[in-house]
CSV table of C-alpha atoms in Angstrom, one decimal:
chain,number,residue,atom,x,y,z
A,1,MET,CA,-2.0,0.4,-4.7
A,2,PHE,CA,-1.3,3.9,-6.0
A,3,GLY,CA,-2.7,7.2,-4.8
A,4,LEU,CA,-4.9,6.0,-1.9
A,5,GLY,CA,-6.7,9.0,-0.5
A,6,VAL,CA,-5.8,11.5,-3.2
A,7,ASN,CA,-8.3,13.2,-5.4
A,8,ARG,CA,-9.1,12.5,-9.1
A,9,LEU,CA,-8.7,15.6,-11.2
A,10,GLY,CA,-11.7,16.3,-13.4
A,11,ALA,CA,-14.2,14.5,-11.3
A,12,THR,CA,-17.5,16.4,-10.7
A,13,ASN,CA,-16.9,16.3,-7.0
A,14,GLN,CA,-13.4,16.3,-5.5
A,15,LYS,CA,-14.1,13.8,-2.7
A,16,PRO,CA,-11.4,11.3,-1.6
A,17,PHE,CA,-11.8,8.0,-3.4
A,18,SER,CA,-10.5,4.5,-3.5
A,19,PRO,CA,-8.1,3.6,-6.4
A,20,ALA,CA,-10.5,0.8,-7.2
A,21,SER,CA,-13.0,3.3,-8.5
A,22,LEU,CA,-10.5,4.4,-11.1
A,23,PHE,CA,-8.3,1.5,-11.9
A,24,ASN,CA,-10.4,-1.7,-11.8
A,25,ASN,CA,-11.5,-1.1,-15.4
A,26,GLY,CA,-8.0,-0.7,-16.7
A,27,GLU,CA,-8.2,3.1,-17.0
A,28,ALA,CA,-5.2,5.3,-16.9
A,29,GLY,CA,-5.4,8.0,-14.2
A,30,VAL,CA,-4.1,11.5,-13.9
A,31,TRP,CA,-3.5,12.6,-10.4
A,32,TYR,CA,-3.2,15.9,-8.5
A,33,ASP,CA,-2.0,15.9,-5.0
A,34,PRO,CA,-3.3,19.0,-3.3
A,35,SER,CA,-0.8,18.6,-0.4
A,36,ALA,CA,2.2,19.2,-2.7
A,37,ALA,CA,4.6,21.3,-0.7
A,38,SER,CA,5.6,23.4,-3.7
A,39,GLY,CA,2.0,24.7,-4.2
A,40,SER,CA,2.2,23.9,-7.9
A,41,LEU,CA,0.3,21.2,-9.6
A,42,ASP,CA,1.9,17.9,-8.9
A,43,TRP,CA,0.8,15.7,-11.8
A,44,ARG,CA,1.0,11.9,-11.5
A,45,LYS,CA,-0.1,9.3,-13.9
A,46,ASN,CA,-0.5,5.6,-13.0
A,47,LEU,CA,1.4,3.7,-15.6
A,48,LEU,CA,-0.1,0.3,-14.5
A,49,GLU,CA,-3.5,-1.1,-15.1
A,50,TYR,CA,-5.7,-3.0,-12.7
A,51,THR,CA,-3.6,-2.0,-9.7
A,52,GLU,CA,-6.1,-3.5,-7.2
A,53,SER,CA,-6.7,-6.6,-9.3
A,54,PHE,CA,-3.6,-8.8,-9.4
A,55,ASP,CA,-5.8,-11.6,-10.7
A,56,ASN,CA,-6.4,-9.6,-13.9
A,57,GLY,CA,-4.6,-10.7,-17.1
A,58,ALA,CA,-2.8,-7.4,-17.3
A,59,TRP,CA,-0.6,-8.8,-14.6
A,60,SER,CA,1.8,-11.6,-15.6
A,61,LYS,CA,2.2,-14.2,-12.9
A,62,GLY,CA,5.5,-16.1,-12.3
A,63,ALA,CA,5.0,-19.2,-10.2
A,64,THR,CA,2.1,-17.6,-8.3
A,65,THR,CA,-1.6,-17.9,-8.1
A,66,VAL,CA,-3.8,-15.0,-7.1
A,67,THR,CA,-7.0,-15.1,-5.0
A,68,ALA,CA,-9.1,-12.0,-5.7
A,69,ASN,CA,-10.6,-10.1,-2.8
A,70,ALA,CA,-9.2,-12.5,-0.2
A,71,THR,CA,-9.2,-10.1,2.8
A,72,THR,CA,-9.8,-6.6,3.9
A,73,ALA,CA,-7.6,-3.9,2.3
A,74,PRO,CA,-6.0,-1.0,4.2
A,75,ASP,CA,-8.9,1.2,3.2
A,76,GLY,CA,-11.4,-1.1,4.9
A,77,THR,CA,-12.9,-2.7,1.7
A,78,ALA,CA,-12.8,-6.4,0.9
A,79,THR,CA,-10.6,-5.9,-2.1
A,80,ALA,CA,-7.1,-7.1,-1.1
A,81,ASP,CA,-5.8,-9.9,-3.3
A,82,LYS,CA,-3.6,-12.7,-2.0
A,83,VAL,CA,-0.6,-13.6,-4.0
A,84,ILE,CA,0.4,-17.2,-3.3
A,85,ALA,CA,3.8,-18.7,-4.2
A,86,THR,CA,3.7,-22.0,-6.0
A,87,THR,CA,6.4,-24.6,-5.8
A,88,GLY,CA,9.5,-25.3,-7.9
A,89,PHE,CA,10.4,-21.8,-9.2
A,90,SER,CA,12.6,-19.1,-7.6
A,91,GLN,CA,10.8,-16.1,-9.0
A,92,HIS,CA,7.3,-16.0,-7.3
A,93,ARG,CA,6.0,-12.7,-8.7
A,94,VAL,CA,3.4,-10.5,-10.4
A,95,ASP,CA,4.6,-8.0,-12.9
A,96,GLN,CA,3.4,-5.7,-15.6
A,97,ALA,CA,5.2,-3.8,-18.4
A,98,THR,CA,4.5,-0.1,-18.6
A,99,THR,CA,4.1,2.1,-21.6
A,100,SER,CA,6.1,5.1,-20.4
A,101,THR,CA,8.7,7.7,-21.1
A,102,ALA,CA,12.0,7.8,-19.3
A,103,GLY,CA,12.0,9.7,-16.0
A,104,VAL,CA,11.6,9.1,-12.2
A,105,HIS,CA,9.1,6.3,-11.6
A,106,THR,CA,7.7,5.1,-8.3
A,107,LEU,CA,6.2,1.7,-7.5
A,108,SER,CA,4.2,1.4,-4.3
A,109,ALA,CA,2.3,-1.5,-2.8
A,110,TYR,CA,0.4,-2.3,0.4
A,111,VAL,CA,1.6,-5.6,1.7
A,112,LYS,CA,0.4,-7.9,4.5
A,113,ASN,CA,2.2,-11.2,5.5
A,114,ALA,CA,0.3,-14.2,4.1
A,115,GLY,CA,3.0,-16.8,4.4
A,116,TYR,CA,6.1,-15.2,2.9
A,117,GLY,CA,8.0,-12.7,5.0
A,118,TYR,CA,9.6,-10.5,2.3
A,119,VAL,CA,8.8,-8.6,-0.8
A,120,TRP,CA,11.3,-7.7,-3.5
A,121,MET,CA,10.0,-4.8,-5.6
A,122,ARG,CA,11.7,-3.8,-8.8
A,123,ILE,CA,11.4,-1.3,-11.6
A,124,GLY,CA,13.2,-2.8,-14.5
A,125,GLY,CA,16.2,-4.7,-12.9
A,126,SER,CA,16.6,-2.3,-10.0
A,127,GLY,CA,14.8,-2.4,-6.6
A,128,ALA,CA,14.9,-3.4,-3.0
A,129,THR,CA,13.8,-6.1,-0.6
A,130,PHE,CA,11.4,-5.2,2.3
A,131,SER,CA,10.7,-7.2,5.5
A,132,ILE,CA,6.9,-7.4,6.0
A,133,ALA,CA,7.4,-8.0,9.7
A,134,ASP,CA,9.4,-4.9,10.6
A,135,GLY,CA,9.5,-2.8,7.4
A,136,SER,CA,13.3,-2.9,7.2
A,137,VAL,CA,14.9,-2.6,3.8
A,138,SER,CA,17.8,-4.6,2.3
A,139,GLY,CA,19.5,-5.2,-1.0
A,140,THR,CA,18.7,-1.7,-2.4
A,141,SER,CA,20.1,-1.2,-5.9
A,142,ALA,CA,22.2,1.8,-6.7
A,143,GLY,CA,20.0,4.8,-7.7
A,144,VAL,CA,16.9,3.4,-5.9
A,145,THR,CA,15.2,5.3,-3.0
A,146,THR,CA,12.9,3.4,-0.7
A,147,GLN,CA,10.1,4.2,1.7
A,148,SER,CA,8.5,1.9,4.3
A,149,GLN,CA,5.5,2.8,6.3
A,150,ASP,CA,3.3,1.0,8.8
A,151,ALA,CA,-0.3,1.2,7.4
A,152,GLY,CA,-2.0,-0.4,10.4
A,153,ASN,CA,-3.7,-3.8,10.9
A,154,GLY,CA,-0.6,-5.7,9.8
A,155,TRP,CA,-0.3,-3.8,6.5
A,156,ARG,CA,2.8,-2.0,5.3
A,157,LYS,CA,3.1,0.4,2.4
A,158,PHE,CA,6.4,-0.1,0.5
A,159,SER,CA,7.7,2.2,-2.3
A,160,ILE,CA,10.7,2.4,-4.5
A,161,SER,CA,11.7,5.2,-6.9
A,162,ARG,CA,14.3,5.4,-9.5
A,163,THR,CA,15.1,7.1,-12.8
A,164,ALA,CA,14.0,4.6,-15.3
A,165,VAL,CA,14.2,4.2,-19.1
A,166,ALA,CA,11.1,4.1,-21.2
A,167,ASN,CA,8.8,1.1,-20.9
A,168,GLU,CA,10.2,-0.6,-17.8
A,169,THR,CA,8.5,-3.5,-16.1
A,170,ALA,CA,7.1,-3.2,-12.6
A,171,ARG,CA,7.7,-6.4,-10.6
A,172,ILE,CA,6.7,-7.5,-7.1
A,173,ASN,CA,8.2,-10.8,-5.8
A,174,VAL,CA,7.2,-12.6,-2.6
A,175,LEU,CA,10.2,-14.2,-0.9
A,176,PRO,CA,10.5,-16.6,2.1
A,177,THR,CA,13.8,-14.9,3.1
A,178,SER,CA,15.6,-11.6,2.3
A,179,ALA,CA,17.8,-13.4,-0.2
A,180,GLN,CA,17.0,-12.4,-3.8
């Protein structure tokens, strides 16, 4: 989910890689984006673990079940998990608490419609709702910036950024409508 196509700093060869190679084992990653416009080192650290394995216990599930490796991911590998809403609860989600300092945080996810048409992404209590069908954004909290990109083959990449306090929870909800 994070950093697809960027290089891992400190690797013996600086070839593009899939995030699965770094994060399926719960490792924290340090990132350098060589395309940074400033020309300076643009360091990034993934604050979440198992970012391509929503079935892992690091992710709390609220009224959802997860089927691991259910379909082809945007990078062409059979690693995309399916998050399935169960009945009787309004918060159908996966979430994970971070161990982080205060600062600007970004949450990104590749999403494909699998029965629910909207995704509500939050860092702490603030976020936005995205339409999987057309990528439109609604319900954006104050102080949150959003990005919506078509990733091809029915996939979309959604991102939210905000200035967060330390140790916020990253949360991704599936919704049948844009109502939160």
